PDB file of C-alpha atoms in Angstrom:
ATOM      1  CA  MET A   1    -215.102  76.912  27.525  1.00  0.00           C
ATOM      2  CA  ARG A   2    -212.170  75.555  29.943  1.00  0.00           C
ATOM      3  CA  LYS A   3    -212.817  72.211  29.622  1.00  0.00           C
ATOM      4  CA  LEU A   4    -212.259  72.539  25.788  1.00  0.00           C
ATOM      5  CA  ALA A   5    -208.993  74.163  26.596  1.00  0.00           C
ATOM      6  CA  VAL A   6    -207.563  71.717  28.660  1.00  0.00           C
ATOM      7  CA  PHE A   7    -208.550  69.057  26.313  1.00  0.00           C
ATOM      8  CA  CYS A   8    -206.990  70.674  23.551  1.00  0.00           C
ATOM      9  CA  LEU A   9    -204.020  71.346  26.054  1.00  0.00           C
ATOM     10  CA  ALA A  10    -203.753  67.306  26.789  1.00  0.00           C
ATOM     11  CA  ILE A  11    -203.852  66.766  22.923  1.00  0.00           C
ATOM     12  CA  ILE A  12    -200.580  69.112  22.227  1.00  0.00           C
ATOM     13  CA  LEU A  13    -198.991  67.319  25.405  1.00  0.00           C
ATOM     14  CA  SER A  14    -199.871  63.671  23.895  1.00  0.00           C
ATOM     15  CA  THR A  15    -198.522  64.652  20.707  1.00  0.00           C
ATOM     16  CA  SER A  16    -195.018  66.302  22.055  1.00  0.00           C
ATOM     17  CA  ALA A  17    -194.654  63.027  23.740  1.00  0.00           C
ATOM     18  CA  CYS A  18    -195.360  60.479  20.951  1.00  0.00           C
ATOM     19  CA  PHE A  19    -193.202  62.576  18.299  1.00  0.00           C
ATOM     20  CA  GLY A  20    -190.310  62.503  20.935  1.00  0.00           C
ATOM     21  CA  TRP A  21    -190.399  59.197  21.754  1.00  0.00           C
ATOM     22  CA  GLY A  22    -190.622  58.137  17.797  1.00  0.00           C
ATOM     23  CA  PHE A  23    -187.653  60.380  16.903  1.00  0.00           C
ATOM     24  CA  LYS A  24    -185.142  58.814  19.763  1.00  0.00           C
ATOM     25  CA  LYS A  25    -186.043  55.242  18.857  1.00  0.00           C
ATOM     26  CA  ASP A  26    -184.755  55.807  15.237  1.00  0.00           C
ATOM     27  CA  LYS A  27    -182.077  57.637  15.931  1.00  0.00           C
ATOM     28  CA  PRO A  28    -179.148  55.520  15.298  1.00  0.00           C
ATOM     29  CA  ASP A  29    -176.495  54.722  18.375  1.00  0.00           C
ATOM     30  CA  ILE A  30    -173.039  55.659  16.858  1.00  0.00           C
ATOM     31  CA  GLU A  31    -171.529  56.532  20.373  1.00  0.00           C
ATOM     32  CA  GLY A  32    -168.539  54.344  20.379  1.00  0.00           C
ATOM     33  CA  ARG A  33    -169.105  52.589  17.428  1.00  0.00           C
ATOM     34  CA  GLY A  34    -168.045  52.975  13.476  1.00  0.00           C
ATOM     35  CA  TYR A  35    -171.246  54.285  10.913  1.00  0.00           C
ATOM     36  CA  VAL A  36    -173.940  51.524  11.286  1.00  0.00           C
ATOM     37  CA  GLY A  37    -176.176  52.996   8.424  1.00  0.00           C
ATOM     38  CA  THR A  38    -176.372  52.037   4.510  1.00  0.00           C
ATOM     39  CA  LEU A  39    -174.035  52.765   1.765  1.00  0.00           C
ATOM     40  CA  PRO A  40    -174.709  53.745  -1.027  1.00  0.00           C
ATOM     41  CA  ASP A  41    -173.965  51.462  -4.208  1.00  0.00           C
ATOM     42  CA  ILE A  42    -171.595  52.734  -6.268  1.00  0.00           C
ATOM     43  CA  SER A  43    -170.979  49.127  -7.884  1.00  0.00           C
ATOM     44  CA  LYS A  44    -172.943  49.931 -10.987  1.00  0.00           C
ATOM     45  CA  ASN A  45    -170.684  52.620 -11.726  1.00  0.00           C
ATOM     46  CA  PHE A  46    -167.406  50.943 -12.324  1.00  0.00           C
ATOM     47  CA  ASN A  47    -166.864  47.820 -14.925  1.00  0.00           C
ATOM     48  CA  THR A  48    -164.979  45.148 -13.002  1.00  0.00           C
ATOM     49  CA  THR A  49    -161.943  43.387 -15.473  1.00  0.00           C
ATOM     50  CA  ASP A  50    -161.758  39.606 -15.136  1.00  0.00           C
ATOM     51  CA  PRO A  51    -158.648  38.235 -15.461  1.00  0.00           C
ATOM     52  CA  LYS A  52    -157.083  36.818 -19.194  1.00  0.00           C
ATOM     53  CA  SER A  53    -155.481  34.518 -20.099  1.00  0.00           C
ATOM     54  CA  THR A  54    -151.833  35.624 -22.053  1.00  0.00           C
ATOM     55  CA  LYS A  55    -150.590  33.548 -25.036  1.00  0.00           C
ATOM     56  CA  PRO A  56    -147.091  32.513 -24.955  1.00  0.00           C
ATOM     57  CA  LEU A  57    -144.656  34.500 -27.643  1.00  0.00           C
ATOM     58  CA  PHE A  58    -143.345  31.369 -28.921  1.00  0.00           C
ATOM     59  CA  GLU A  59    -145.401  28.716 -29.842  1.00  0.00           C
ATOM     60  CA  ASP A  60    -145.275  24.921 -28.449  1.00  0.00           C
ATOM     61  CA  SER A  61    -141.864  23.339 -29.241  1.00  0.00           C
ATOM     62  CA  LYS A  62    -142.967  20.037 -28.221  1.00  0.00           C
ATOM     63  CA  ASN A  63    -141.893  18.909 -31.885  1.00  0.00           C
ATOM     64  CA  PHE A  64    -138.736  20.815 -31.985  1.00  0.00           C
ATOM     65  CA  ASN A  65    -136.359  17.066 -32.504  1.00  0.00           C
ATOM     66  CA  SER A  66    -139.304  16.047 -34.926  1.00  0.00           C
ATOM     67  CA  SER A  67    -137.513  15.728 -38.310  1.00  0.00           C
ATOM     68  CA  GLU A  68    -140.471  17.067 -40.046  1.00  0.00           C
ATOM     69  CA  GLU A  69    -140.070  20.387 -37.655  1.00  0.00           C
ATOM     70  CA  ILE A  70    -136.014  20.768 -38.368  1.00  0.00           C
ATOM     71  CA  LYS A  71    -135.290  22.713 -41.919  1.00  0.00           C
ATOM     72  CA  PRO A  72    -132.692  21.029 -44.080  1.00  0.00           C
ATOM     73  CA  VAL A  73    -129.096  22.427 -44.390  1.00  0.00           C
ATOM     74  CA  PRO A  74    -128.613  24.830 -47.232  1.00  0.00           C
ATOM     75  CA  ARG A  75    -125.988  22.561 -48.299  1.00  0.00           C
ATOM     76  CA  ASP A  76    -126.481  24.437 -51.889  1.00  0.00           C
ATOM     77  CA  ASN A  77    -125.694  27.732 -50.401  1.00  0.00           C
ATOM     78  CA  PRO A  78    -121.916  28.896 -50.864  1.00  0.00           C
ATOM     79  CA  ALA A  79    -121.580  30.840 -47.849  1.00  0.00           C
ATOM     80  CA  PHE A  80    -122.928  28.021 -45.623  1.00  0.00           C
ATOM     81  CA  VAL A  81    -120.413  25.492 -46.907  1.00  0.00           C
ATOM     82  CA  ASN A  82    -116.966  27.806 -46.538  1.00  0.00           C
ATOM     83  CA  ILE A  83    -118.043  29.115 -43.605  1.00  0.00           C
ATOM     84  CA  ILE A  84    -120.126  27.448 -41.483  1.00  0.00           C
ATOM     85  CA  LEU A  85    -118.997  23.851 -42.765  1.00  0.00           C
ATOM     86  CA  LYS A  86    -115.287  24.868 -43.076  1.00  0.00           C
ATOM     87  CA  ASP A  87    -114.008  22.611 -45.821  1.00  0.00           C
ATOM     88  CA  ASN A  88    -110.441  21.590 -45.842  1.00  0.00           C
ATOM     89  CA  LYS A  89    -108.562  24.620 -46.085  1.00  0.00           C
ATOM     90  CA  THR A  90    -105.168  22.521 -46.026  1.00  0.00           C
ATOM     91  CA  SER A  91    -103.239  24.043 -49.073  1.00  0.00           C
ATOM     92  CA  PRO A  92    -101.395  21.643 -51.400  1.00  0.00           C
ATOM     93  CA  TYR A  93     -98.150  22.740 -49.795  1.00  0.00           C
ATOM     94  CA  LEU A  94     -98.730  21.957 -46.288  1.00  0.00           C
ATOM     95  CA  ASN A  95    -100.153  17.835 -47.852  1.00  0.00           C
ATOM     96  CA  ASP A  96     -96.647  17.812 -49.390  1.00  0.00           C
ATOM     97  CA  ILE A  97     -94.425  18.422 -46.337  1.00  0.00           C
ATOM     98  CA  ASN A  98     -96.916  16.252 -44.224  1.00  0.00           C
ATOM     99  CA  GLU A  99     -95.863  13.647 -46.411  1.00  0.00           C
ATOM    100  CA  LEU A 100     -92.012  14.521 -45.737  1.00  0.00           C
ATOM    101  CA  LEU A 101     -92.780  13.988 -41.911  1.00  0.00           C
ATOM    102  CA  PRO A 102     -92.537  10.250 -41.814  1.00  0.00           C
ATOM    103  CA  GLN A 103     -89.049   9.887 -43.984  1.00  0.00           C
ATOM    104  CA  LEU A 104     -87.511  11.957 -41.752  1.00  0.00           C
ATOM    105  CA  GLU A 105     -88.821  10.003 -38.639  1.00  0.00           C
ATOM    106  CA  ASN A 106     -87.374   6.970 -39.804  1.00  0.00           C
ATOM    107  CA  LEU A 107     -84.136   8.500 -41.045  1.00  0.00           C
ATOM    108  CA  LEU A 108     -83.633   9.573 -38.117  1.00  0.00           C
ATOM    109  CA  SER A 109     -84.204   6.497 -36.114  1.00  0.00           C
ATOM    110  CA  CYS A 110     -81.351   4.556 -38.540  1.00  0.00           C
ATOM    111  CA  ILE A 111     -79.362   6.957 -37.337  1.00  0.00           C
ATOM    112  CA  GLU A 112     -80.063   6.857 -33.893  1.00  0.00           C
ATOM    113  CA  ASP A 113     -79.989   2.734 -34.170  1.00  0.00           C
ATOM    114  CA  ARG A 114     -77.096   2.890 -36.341  1.00  0.00           C
ATOM    115  CA  GLY A 115     -78.328   1.112 -39.419  1.00  0.00           C
ATOM    116  CA  SER A 116     -76.505  -0.141 -41.812  1.00  0.00           C
ATOM    117  CA  VAL A 117     -75.167   2.247 -45.113  1.00  0.00           C
ATOM    118  CA  GLN A 118     -77.340   0.384 -47.030  1.00  0.00           C
ATOM    119  CA  LEU A 119     -80.477   1.295 -45.025  1.00  0.00           C
ATOM    120  CA  PHE A 120     -79.354   4.428 -44.290  1.00  0.00           C
ATOM    121  CA  ASN A 121     -78.675   5.124 -48.402  1.00  0.00           C
ATOM    122  CA  ALA A 122     -82.099   3.885 -49.447  1.00  0.00           C
ATOM    123  CA  LYS A 123     -84.130   6.049 -46.918  1.00  0.00           C
ATOM    124  CA  ALA A 124     -81.565   8.698 -47.379  1.00  0.00           C
ATOM    125  CA  PHE A 125     -82.103   8.730 -51.507  1.00  0.00           C
ATOM    126  CA  PHE A 126     -85.933   8.410 -51.028  1.00  0.00           C
ATOM    127  CA  PHE A 127     -85.911  11.159 -49.028  1.00  0.00           C
ATOM    128  CA  THR A 128     -83.739  13.637 -51.389  1.00  0.00           C
ATOM    129  CA  LYS A 129     -86.145  12.382 -54.747  1.00  0.00           C
ATOM    130  CA  THR A 130     -89.116  13.654 -52.501  1.00  0.00           C
ATOM    131  CA  VAL A 131     -87.568  17.227 -52.211  1.00  0.00           C
ATOM    132  CA  GLU A 132     -86.200  17.318 -55.456  1.00  0.00           C
ATOM    133  CA  PHE A 133     -89.897  16.666 -56.711  1.00  0.00           C
ATOM    134  CA  LEU A 134     -91.038  19.770 -54.281  1.00  0.00           C
ATOM    135  CA  ARG A 135     -88.305  21.864 -55.463  1.00  0.00           C
ATOM    136  CA  ASN A 136     -89.494  21.545 -59.091  1.00  0.00           C
ATOM    137  CA  LYS A 137     -92.855  22.204 -58.251  1.00  0.00           C
ATOM    138  CA  TYR A 138     -92.642  25.252 -56.519  1.00  0.00           C
ATOM    139  CA  GLU A 139     -89.611  26.683 -57.473  1.00  0.00           C
ATOM    140  CA  GLY A 140     -90.379  30.822 -57.957  1.00  0.00           C
ATOM    141  CA  THR A 141     -93.976  30.397 -55.984  1.00  0.00           C
ATOM    142  CA  PRO A 142     -94.458  31.955 -52.475  1.00  0.00           C
ATOM    143  CA  GLU A 143     -94.101  28.738 -50.691  1.00  0.00           C
ATOM    144  CA  SER A 144     -90.174  28.754 -52.004  1.00  0.00           C
ATOM    145  CA  SER A 145     -90.000  31.642 -49.686  1.00  0.00           C
ATOM    146  CA  TYR A 146     -91.191  29.767 -46.903  1.00  0.00           C
ATOM    147  CA  ILE A 147     -88.728  28.757 -43.709  1.00  0.00           C
ATOM    148  CA  SER A 148     -90.071  25.055 -44.179  1.00  0.00           C
ATOM    149  CA  PHE A 149     -89.091  24.994 -47.911  1.00  0.00           C
ATOM    150  CA  LYS A 150     -85.612  26.175 -47.280  1.00  0.00           C
ATOM    151  CA  LYS A 151     -85.031  23.829 -44.647  1.00  0.00           C
ATOM    152  CA  LEU A 152     -85.830  21.131 -46.928  1.00  0.00           C
ATOM    153  CA  MET A 153     -83.449  22.526 -49.443  1.00  0.00           C
ATOM    154  CA  GLU A 154     -80.735  22.177 -47.187  1.00  0.00           C
ATOM    155  CA  LEU A 155     -81.311  19.406 -45.629  1.00  0.00           C
ATOM    156  CA  SER A 156     -81.485  17.404 -48.600  1.00  0.00           C
ATOM    157  CA  THR A 157     -78.149  18.527 -49.475  1.00  0.00           C
ATOM    158  CA  HIS A 158     -76.508  17.799 -46.337  1.00  0.00           C
ATOM    159  CA  THR A 159     -78.207  13.977 -46.517  1.00  0.00           C
ATOM    160  CA  GLN A 160     -77.120  13.306 -49.859  1.00  0.00           C
ATOM    161  CA  SER A 161     -73.675  14.575 -48.818  1.00  0.00           C
ATOM    162  CA  VAL A 162     -73.539  12.388 -45.783  1.00  0.00           C
ATOM    163  CA  ALA A 163     -75.040   9.430 -47.972  1.00  0.00           C
ATOM    164  CA  THR A 164     -72.273   9.698 -50.421  1.00  0.00           C
ATOM    165  CA  LEU A 165     -69.278  10.220 -48.332  1.00  0.00           C
ATOM    166  CA  ARG A 166     -70.910   6.519 -46.279  1.00  0.00           C
ATOM    167  CA  ALA A 167     -71.076   4.824 -49.833  1.00  0.00           C
ATOM    168  CA  GLU A 168     -67.180   5.925 -50.896  1.00  0.00           C
ATOM    169  CA  ALA A 169     -65.948   4.965 -47.684  1.00  0.00           C
ATOM    170  CA  GLU A 170     -67.729   1.391 -47.980  1.00  0.00           C
ATOM    171  CA  LYS A 171     -65.973   1.059 -51.108  1.00  0.00           C
ATOM    172  CA  TYR A 172     -62.417   3.115 -50.876  1.00  0.00           C
ATOM    173  CA  ARG A 173     -61.845   2.335 -47.137  1.00  0.00           C
ATOM    174  CA  PRO A 174     -59.694  -1.142 -47.713  1.00  0.00           C
ATOM    175  CA  TYR A 175     -57.904   0.599 -49.673  1.00  0.00           C
ATOM    176  CA  MET A 176     -56.592   3.947 -48.565  1.00  0.00           C
ATOM    177  CA  ALA A 177     -54.809   5.026 -45.292  1.00  0.00           C
ATOM    178  CA  TYR A 178     -56.696   6.737 -42.329  1.00  0.00           C
ATOM    179  CA  THR A 179     -54.003   9.364 -43.077  1.00  0.00           C
ATOM    180  CA  GLY A 180     -54.323  11.947 -46.156  1.00  0.00           C
ATOM    181  CA  ALA A 181     -57.124  11.683 -48.493  1.00  0.00           C
ATOM    182  CA  GLY A 182     -58.609   8.523 -46.445  1.00  0.00           C
ATOM    183  CA  TYR A 183     -58.855  10.527 -43.404  1.00  0.00           C
ATOM    184  CA  LEU A 184     -62.247  11.904 -44.808  1.00  0.00           C
ATOM    185  CA  TYR A 185     -63.203   7.617 -44.484  1.00  0.00           C
ATOM    186  CA  ASN A 186     -62.355   7.670 -40.709  1.00  0.00           C
ATOM    187  CA  ASP A 187     -65.167   6.154 -38.949  1.00  0.00           C
ATOM    188  CA  ASN A 188     -65.067   8.743 -36.352  1.00  0.00           C
ATOM    189  CA  VAL A 189     -65.340  11.580 -38.852  1.00  0.00           C
ATOM    190  CA  ILE A 190     -68.524   9.587 -40.181  1.00  0.00           C
ATOM    191  CA  ASP A 191     -70.124   9.518 -36.969  1.00  0.00           C
ATOM    192  CA  GLN A 192     -69.297  13.393 -36.558  1.00  0.00           C
ATOM    193  CA  GLN A 193     -71.034  13.598 -39.441  1.00  0.00           C
ATOM    194  CA  LEU A 194     -73.971  11.600 -39.103  1.00  0.00           C
ATOM    195  CA  GLU A 195     -74.490  13.104 -35.321  1.00  0.00           C
ATOM    196  CA  TYR A 196     -74.612  16.888 -37.200  1.00  0.00           C
ATOM    197  CA  LEU A 197     -77.609  15.324 -39.962  1.00  0.00           C
ATOM    198  CA  LYS A 198     -79.124  14.254 -37.267  1.00  0.00           C
ATOM    199  CA  THR A 199     -79.061  17.430 -35.160  1.00  0.00           C
ATOM    200  CA  GLU A 200     -80.446  19.102 -38.101  1.00  0.00           C
ATOM    201  CA  ILE A 201     -83.135  16.233 -39.476  1.00  0.00           C
ATOM    202  CA  GLU A 202     -84.611  17.059 -35.410  1.00  0.00           C
ATOM    203  CA  ASP A 203     -84.676  20.836 -36.509  1.00  0.00           C
ATOM    204  CA  THR A 204     -86.202  20.402 -39.606  1.00  0.00           C
ATOM    205  CA  ILE A 205     -89.449  18.274 -38.093  1.00  0.00           C
ATOM    206  CA  VAL A 206     -89.676  20.777 -35.686  1.00  0.00           C
ATOM    207  CA  VAL A 207     -90.386  23.498 -38.546  1.00  0.00           C
ATOM    208  CA  LEU A 208     -92.446  21.404 -40.228  1.00  0.00           C
ATOM    209  CA  LYS A 209     -94.834  20.727 -37.493  1.00  0.00           C
ATOM    210  CA  GLU A 210     -94.968  24.794 -36.790  1.00  0.00           C
ATOM    211  CA  ALA A 211     -95.681  25.017 -40.250  1.00  0.00           C
ATOM    212  CA  HIS A 212     -99.444  23.977 -39.143  1.00  0.00           C
TER     213      HIS A 212
END
């Protein structure tokens, strides 16, 4: 009986030692380190998103300069023609006074170069006839109130007066003294009148150019 009790005690002690050794061996050594156990797999609970290529907002413009890709100009559209193309807006009146500028410049050069009476009167006649045409064309119209129009009318009258004076001086001067009525045909008087006319022509040219 005593041997049986000793045998049972030996078995109990042996079992406790084995249990303790096995537990100690399976226990992870975590001192001084992070967790070294096995983490649960949680990836199956989430859906990964792969990057997708984005489509450009605008189509490829490689054929932008192609004649097949460019739309024709809407020339039959009045709005396009009048606003975009901007047709020539120059009025007939401006076209008419444009034609007078070369005449005035030629008349001015004739005075500065002391041209002959015949040459001056020819240029003066052509100028006054052109202004007469304008007077008949625009009389009673809004254009007749323009400064440029009035300036041309005054200059035409003055030019005709000087041309008449020079023509009469050529005709009557040999027969008249430089006193009395003959004083009007004096060279100094004519030169003075030409100088006044020259200044008026220059002023008119400036007015006409500013009218554009």
